[in-house]
Amino acid sequence: MEAMLKILGERKRCEIVRLVWSEELPAAEIAARFPDVTRSAISQHLGVLRNSGLLTERRDGVRRLYSANQAEMGKLREFLDSFWSQSLVRLRDLAESAEQAKERK
Amino acid sequence: MEAMLKILGERKRCEIVRLVWSEELPAAEIAARFPDVTRSAISQHLGVLRNSGLLTERRDGVRRLYSANQAEMGKLREFLDSFWSQSLVRLRDLAESAEQAKERK
DNA sequence: CATTTACGTTAGTACATCCTTATGTAAGAT
DNA sequence: ATCTTACATAAGGATGTACTAACGTAAATG
């Protein structure tokens, strides 16, 4: 899961995911949004994102259409949420053991 | 914001934040949870986390007690949420312009 | 079949990151 | 005042990452 965080920790990759969040885009179009780097660089980022499951690829002839895998992104959100829920769980466990201690009296 | 993602993309740093999520811990205690690396390595991670605002430090004599900055983590969660809401915004904007087009008839 | 289009992949390089070891440094104990 | 404790910080090395330039490849087009 930390791997996904690291992958999105790169500005361009994060932007790419946002770009194809609600619409499929071909690699060329994605690359066009990043004029400061070569298409190769973007292709490599796409490879990383595809490999991690954050992007899905659909082939249409010679083109490759990318779109965000919202489900996979959802896992990341759950992971972040777990930071908050862990303390709740800990509180719950604490409350439970206190209850059991009381019953053992 | 991507910087924070990158920082948490490191396993140990992510674990450290989790460790001090609901309780303050001194640096030594944190380091003790990572027997495979030196205290120095952990101290450097603590520095990165403190610097990014993800951890807050409180000094108690010679010790330094760390705890997670949940507010800062909250920003990250909001950032992730923005991926979902951006499409909603786009849909809303689309609906609005459609409405305006109708009114102009 | 040759060419073009739209890509991915490889090789190589500059720079960043994570680590260890060594060296501060400030607070408390002797 | 010296020593110890609990840390940070600096220097240096191994490894990882993001990039460019060059090359490879499958699909469409003539």
GROMACS .gro file of C-alpha atoms (C1' of nucleotides) in nm:
model
  270
    1MET     CA    1   0.000   0.000   0.000
    2GLU     CA    2   0.291   0.232   0.074
    3ALA     CA    3   0.404   0.158  -0.281
    4MET     CA    4   0.091   0.325  -0.413
    5LEU     CA    5   0.157   0.629  -0.198
    6LYS     CA    6   0.507   0.651  -0.333
    7ILE     CA    7   0.382   0.622  -0.690
    8LEU     CA    8   0.133   0.905  -0.640
    9GLY     CA    9   0.402   1.102  -0.461
   10GLU     CA   10   0.530   1.198  -0.803
   11ARG     CA   11   0.363   1.512  -0.930
   12LYS     CA   12   0.318   1.407  -1.292
   13ARG     CA   13   0.184   1.065  -1.205
   14CYS     CA   14  -0.065   1.218  -0.968
   15GLU     CA   15  -0.174   1.460  -1.240
   16ILE     CA   16  -0.205   1.179  -1.492
   17VAL     CA   17  -0.442   0.989  -1.266
   18ARG     CA   18  -0.646   1.305  -1.227
   19LEU     CA   19  -0.651   1.360  -1.603
   20VAL     CA   20  -0.793   1.020  -1.680
   21TRP     CA   21  -1.017   1.008  -1.375
   22SER     CA   22  -1.343   1.053  -1.559
   23GLU     CA   23  -1.244   1.014  -1.923
   24GLU     CA   24  -1.027   0.781  -2.123
   25LEU     CA   25  -0.732   0.944  -2.293
   26PRO     CA   26  -0.474   0.809  -2.541
   27ALA     CA   27  -0.110   0.819  -2.436
   28ALA     CA   28  -0.029   1.091  -2.687
   29GLU     CA   29  -0.292   1.323  -2.545
   30ILE     CA   30  -0.170   1.264  -2.193
   31ALA     CA   31   0.186   1.336  -2.299
   32ALA     CA   32   0.070   1.656  -2.468
   33ARG     CA   33  -0.031   1.792  -2.127
   34PHE     CA   34   0.329   1.774  -2.013
   35PRO     CA   35   0.523   1.980  -2.265
   36ASP     CA   36   0.830   2.003  -2.045
   37VAL     CA   37   0.917   1.633  -2.070
   38THR     CA   38   0.943   1.384  -2.354
   39ARG     CA   39   0.674   1.133  -2.446
   40SER     CA   40   0.911   0.862  -2.333
   41ALA     CA   41   0.910   0.997  -1.980
   42ILE     CA   42   0.531   0.998  -1.975
   43SER     CA   43   0.520   0.650  -2.125
   44GLN     CA   44   0.737   0.530  -1.840
   45HIS     CA   45   0.509   0.694  -1.586
   46LEU     CA   46   0.213   0.529  -1.757
   47GLY     CA   47   0.395   0.199  -1.727
   48VAL     CA   48   0.443   0.244  -1.356
   49LEU     CA   49   0.081   0.345  -1.304
   50ARG     CA   50  -0.051   0.060  -1.519
   51ASN     CA   51   0.174  -0.185  -1.340
   52SER     CA   52   0.053  -0.076  -0.999
   53GLY     CA   53  -0.307  -0.113  -1.107
   54LEU     CA   54  -0.386   0.254  -1.065
   55LEU     CA   55  -0.450   0.285  -1.439
   56THR     CA   56  -0.626   0.050  -1.676
   57GLU     CA   57  -0.536   0.026  -2.043
   58ARG     CA   58  -0.769  -0.042  -2.333
   59ARG     CA   59  -0.634  -0.090  -2.684
   60ASP     CA   60  -0.808   0.064  -2.978
   61GLY     CA   61  -0.611  -0.019  -3.289
   62VAL     CA   62  -0.275   0.143  -3.259
   63ARG     CA   63  -0.383   0.363  -2.972
   64ARG     CA   64  -0.385   0.285  -2.602
   65LEU     CA   65  -0.653   0.447  -2.397
   66TYR     CA   66  -0.592   0.497  -2.030
   67SER     CA   67  -0.833   0.555  -1.749
   68ALA     CA   68  -0.802   0.570  -1.372
   69ASN     CA   69  -0.887   0.264  -1.169
   70GLN     CA   70  -1.107   0.427  -0.909
   71ALA     CA   71  -1.143   0.104  -0.715
   72GLU     CA   72  -0.769   0.087  -0.662
   73MET     CA   73  -0.765   0.450  -0.559
   74GLY     CA   74  -1.045   0.363  -0.319
   75LYS     CA   75  -0.816   0.117  -0.144
   76LEU     CA   76  -0.573   0.398  -0.082
   77ARG     CA   77  -0.846   0.611   0.068
   78GLU     CA   78  -0.942   0.323   0.296
   79PHE     CA   79  -0.581   0.285   0.395
   80LEU     CA   80  -0.568   0.651   0.496
   81ASP     CA   81  -0.897   0.614   0.681
   82SER     CA   82  -0.745   0.326   0.874
   83PHE     CA   83  -0.527   0.574   1.058
   84TRP     CA   84  -0.837   0.720   1.213
   85SER     CA   85  -1.018   0.394   1.270
   86GLN     CA   86  -0.720   0.224   1.434
   87SER     CA   87  -0.752   0.454   1.733
   88LEU     CA   88  -1.124   0.379   1.747
   89VAL     CA   89  -1.047   0.010   1.746
   90ARG     CA   90  -0.794   0.064   2.020
   91LEU     CA   91  -1.050   0.253   2.225
   92ARG     CA   92  -1.305  -0.020   2.163
   93ASP     CA   93  -1.057  -0.288   2.271
   94LEU     CA   94  -0.975  -0.085   2.579
   95ALA     CA   95  -1.343  -0.051   2.664
   96GLU     CA   96  -1.392  -0.425   2.613
   97SER     CA   97  -1.107  -0.530   2.837
   98ALA     CA   98  -1.228  -0.287   3.101
   99GLU     CA   99  -1.571  -0.448   3.077
  100GLN     CA  100  -1.423  -0.797   3.113
  101ALA     CA  101  -1.220  -0.685   3.412
  102LYS     CA  102  -1.538  -0.562   3.573
  103GLU     CA  103  -1.712  -0.894   3.506
  104ARG     CA  104  -1.429  -1.088   3.666
  105LYS     CA  105  -1.483  -0.908   3.994
  106MET     CA  106   0.064   1.787  -0.128
  107GLU     CA  107   0.235   1.525  -0.342
  108ALA     CA  108   0.533   1.575  -0.113
  109MET     CA  109   0.332   1.439   0.177
  110LEU     CA  110   0.236   1.136  -0.028
  111LYS     CA  111   0.599   1.072  -0.109
  112ILE     CA  112   0.696   1.105   0.257
  113LEU     CA  113   0.435   0.850   0.363
  114GLY     CA  114   0.537   0.631   0.071
  115GLU     CA  115   0.822   0.515   0.288
  116ARG     CA  116   0.726   0.216   0.497
  117LYS     CA  117   0.898   0.313   0.819
  118ARG     CA  118   0.775   0.669   0.809
  119CYS     CA  119   0.421   0.549   0.754
  120GLU     CA  120   0.457   0.312   1.049
  121ILE     CA  121   0.599   0.587   1.268
  122VAL     CA  122   0.297   0.807   1.203
  123ARG     CA  123   0.074   0.515   1.294
  124LEU     CA  124   0.273   0.449   1.612
  125VAL     CA  125   0.232   0.800   1.743
  126TRP     CA  126  -0.120   0.845   1.612
  127SER     CA  127  -0.292   0.832   1.947
  128GLU     CA  128  -0.005   0.848   2.194
  129GLU     CA  129   0.310   1.051   2.231
  130LEU     CA  130   0.632   0.853   2.215
  131PRO     CA  131   0.994   0.952   2.275
  132ALA     CA  132   1.238   0.909   1.986
  133ALA     CA  133   1.415   0.622   2.159
  134GLU     CA  134   1.094   0.423   2.195
  135ILE     CA  135   1.008   0.479   1.831
  136ALA     CA  136   1.354   0.369   1.725
  137ALA     CA  137   1.318   0.057   1.939
  138ARG     CA  138   1.032  -0.058   1.716
  139PHE     CA  139   1.271  -0.073   1.421
  140PRO     CA  140   1.548  -0.305   1.531
  141ASP     CA  141   1.679  -0.353   1.180
  142VAL     CA  142   1.805   0.004   1.142
  143THR     CA  143   2.007   0.242   1.357
  144ARG     CA  144   1.858   0.512   1.576
  145SER     CA  145   2.017   0.765   1.347
  146ALA     CA  146   1.812   0.642   1.052
  147ILE     CA  147   1.493   0.678   1.256
  148SER     CA  148   1.601   1.021   1.377
  149GLN     CA  149   1.636   1.127   1.015
  150HIS     CA  150   1.290   0.994   0.935
  151LEU     CA  151   1.156   1.183   1.235
  152GLY     CA  152   1.323   1.494   1.099
  153VAL     CA  153   1.153   1.454   0.763
  154LEU     CA  154   0.815   1.393   0.924
  155ARG     CA  155   0.855   1.683   1.166
  156ASN     CA  156   0.967   1.910   0.884
  157SER     CA  157   0.666   1.824   0.671
  158GLY     CA  158   0.432   1.896   0.960
  159LEU     CA  159   0.307   1.539   0.981
  160LEU     CA  160   0.459   1.503   1.327
  161THR     CA  161   0.470   1.748   1.615
  162GLU     CA  162   0.750   1.752   1.868
  163ARG     CA  163   0.725   1.837   2.235
  164ARG     CA  164   1.033   1.859   2.449
  165ASP     CA  165   1.038   1.716   2.797
  166GLY     CA  166   1.381   1.770   2.946
  167VAL     CA  167   1.626   1.572   2.739
  168ARG     CA  168   1.358   1.373   2.567
  169ARG     CA  169   1.156   1.464   2.260
  170LEU     CA  170   0.805   1.336   2.243
  171TYR     CA  171   0.649   1.292   1.903
  172SER     CA  172   0.287   1.266   1.806
  173ALA     CA  173   0.102   1.260   1.476
  174ASN     CA  174  -0.050   1.578   1.345
  175GLN     CA  175  -0.393   1.446   1.255
  176ALA     CA  176  -0.498   1.776   1.103
  177GLU     CA  177  -0.217   1.757   0.851
  178MET     CA  178  -0.308   1.399   0.774
  179GLY     CA  179  -0.663   1.521   0.728
  180LYS     CA  180  -0.547   1.747   0.448
  181LEU     CA  181  -0.407   1.444   0.273
  182ARG     CA  182  -0.737   1.266   0.304
  183GLU     CA  183  -0.914   1.568   0.160
  184PHE     CA  184  -0.667   1.572  -0.124
  185LEU     CA  185  -0.750   1.211  -0.203
  186ASP     CA  186  -1.120   1.288  -0.178
  187SER     CA  187  -1.072   1.565  -0.432
  188PHE     CA  188  -1.019   1.302  -0.698
  189TRP     CA  189  -1.377   1.192  -0.650
  190SER     CA  190  -1.524   1.537  -0.606
  191GLN     CA  191  -1.352   1.680  -0.912
  192SER     CA  192  -1.568   1.465  -1.136
  193LEU     CA  193  -1.874   1.573  -0.941
  194VAL     CA  194  -1.773   1.935  -0.990
  195ARG     CA  195  -1.728   1.868  -1.357
  196LEU     CA  196  -2.073   1.710  -1.374
  197ARG     CA  197  -2.220   2.004  -1.182
  198ASP     CA  198  -2.054   2.251  -1.418
  199LEU     CA  199  -2.185   2.054  -1.713
  200ALA     CA  200  -2.535   2.056  -1.569
  201GLU     CA  201  -2.511   2.430  -1.504
  202SER     CA  202  -2.401   2.519  -1.853
  203ALA     CA  203  -2.676   2.299  -1.992
  204GLU     CA  204  -2.921   2.486  -1.774
  205GLN     CA  205  -2.792   2.821  -1.893
  206ALA     CA  206  -2.814   2.708  -2.254
  207LYS     CA  207  -3.178   2.617  -2.195
  208GLU     CA  208  -3.245   2.959  -2.041
  209ARG     CA  209  -3.096   3.134  -2.340
  210LYS     CA  210  -3.345   2.972  -2.570
  211DC     C1'  211   0.562  -0.481  -4.915
  212DA     C1'  212   0.719  -0.008  -4.752
  213DT     C1'  213   0.592   0.375  -4.465
  214DT     C1'  214   0.382   0.610  -4.109
  215DT     C1'  215   0.167   0.633  -3.667
  216DA     C1'  216   0.141   0.557  -3.185
  217DC     C1'  217   0.322   0.359  -2.879
  218DG     C1'  218   0.660   0.077  -2.543
  219DT     C1'  219   1.140  -0.048  -2.405
  220DT     C1'  220   1.642  -0.011  -2.332
  221DA     C1'  221   2.082   0.220  -2.218
  222DG     C1'  222   2.287   0.559  -1.994
  223DT     C1'  223   2.319   0.969  -1.688
  224DA     C1'  224   2.227   1.314  -1.327
  225DC     C1'  225   2.036   1.352  -0.908
  226DA     C1'  226   1.772   1.207  -0.491
  227DT     C1'  227   1.711   0.887  -0.106
  228DC     C1'  228   1.816   0.576   0.269
  229DC     C1'  229   2.137   0.401   0.521
  230DT     C1'  230   2.576   0.366   0.857
  231DT     C1'  231   2.938   0.570   1.104
  232DA     C1'  232   3.110   0.952   1.328
  233DT     C1'  233   3.054   1.383   1.546
  234DG     C1'  234   2.791   1.757   1.774
  235DT     C1'  235   2.485   1.936   2.164
  236DA     C1'  236   2.175   2.031   2.536
  237DA     C1'  237   1.972   1.851   2.973
  238DG     C1'  238   2.021   1.591   3.379
  239DA     C1'  239   2.309   1.308   3.716
  240DT     C1'  240   2.741   1.247   3.983
  241DA     C1'  241   3.299   2.054   3.621
  242DT     C1'  242   3.267   1.598   3.418
  243DC     C1'  243   2.997   1.219   3.264
  244DT     C1'  244   2.594   1.018   3.079
  245DT     C1'  245   2.165   1.024   2.838
  246DA     C1'  246   1.887   1.126   2.452
  247DC     C1'  247   1.878   1.296   2.096
  248DA     C1'  248   2.010   1.574   1.618
  249DT     C1'  249   2.323   1.656   1.239
  250DA     C1'  250   2.706   1.589   0.899
  251DA     C1'  251   2.976   1.302   0.578
  252DG     C1'  252   2.996   0.945   0.273
  253DG     C1'  253   2.841   0.532   0.013
  254DA     C1'  254   2.511   0.217  -0.210
  255DT     C1'  255   2.098   0.204  -0.436
  256DG     C1'  256   1.685   0.396  -0.655
  257DT     C1'  257   1.445   0.725  -0.958
  258DA     C1'  258   1.328   1.040  -1.342
  259DC     C1'  259   1.482   1.183  -1.729
  260DT     C1'  260   1.670   1.199  -2.248
  261DA     C1'  261   1.807   0.983  -2.663
  262DA     C1'  262   1.792   0.591  -2.938
  263DC     C1'  263   1.581   0.182  -3.080
  264DG     C1'  264   1.201  -0.181  -3.128
  265DT     C1'  265   0.719  -0.311  -3.261
  266DA     C1'  266   0.244  -0.379  -3.391
  267DA     C1'  267  -0.141  -0.170  -3.646
  268DA     C1'  268  -0.308   0.103  -4.014
  269DT     C1'  269  -0.230   0.311  -4.474
  270DG     C1'  270  -0.065   0.362  -4.932
   0.00000   0.00000   0.00000
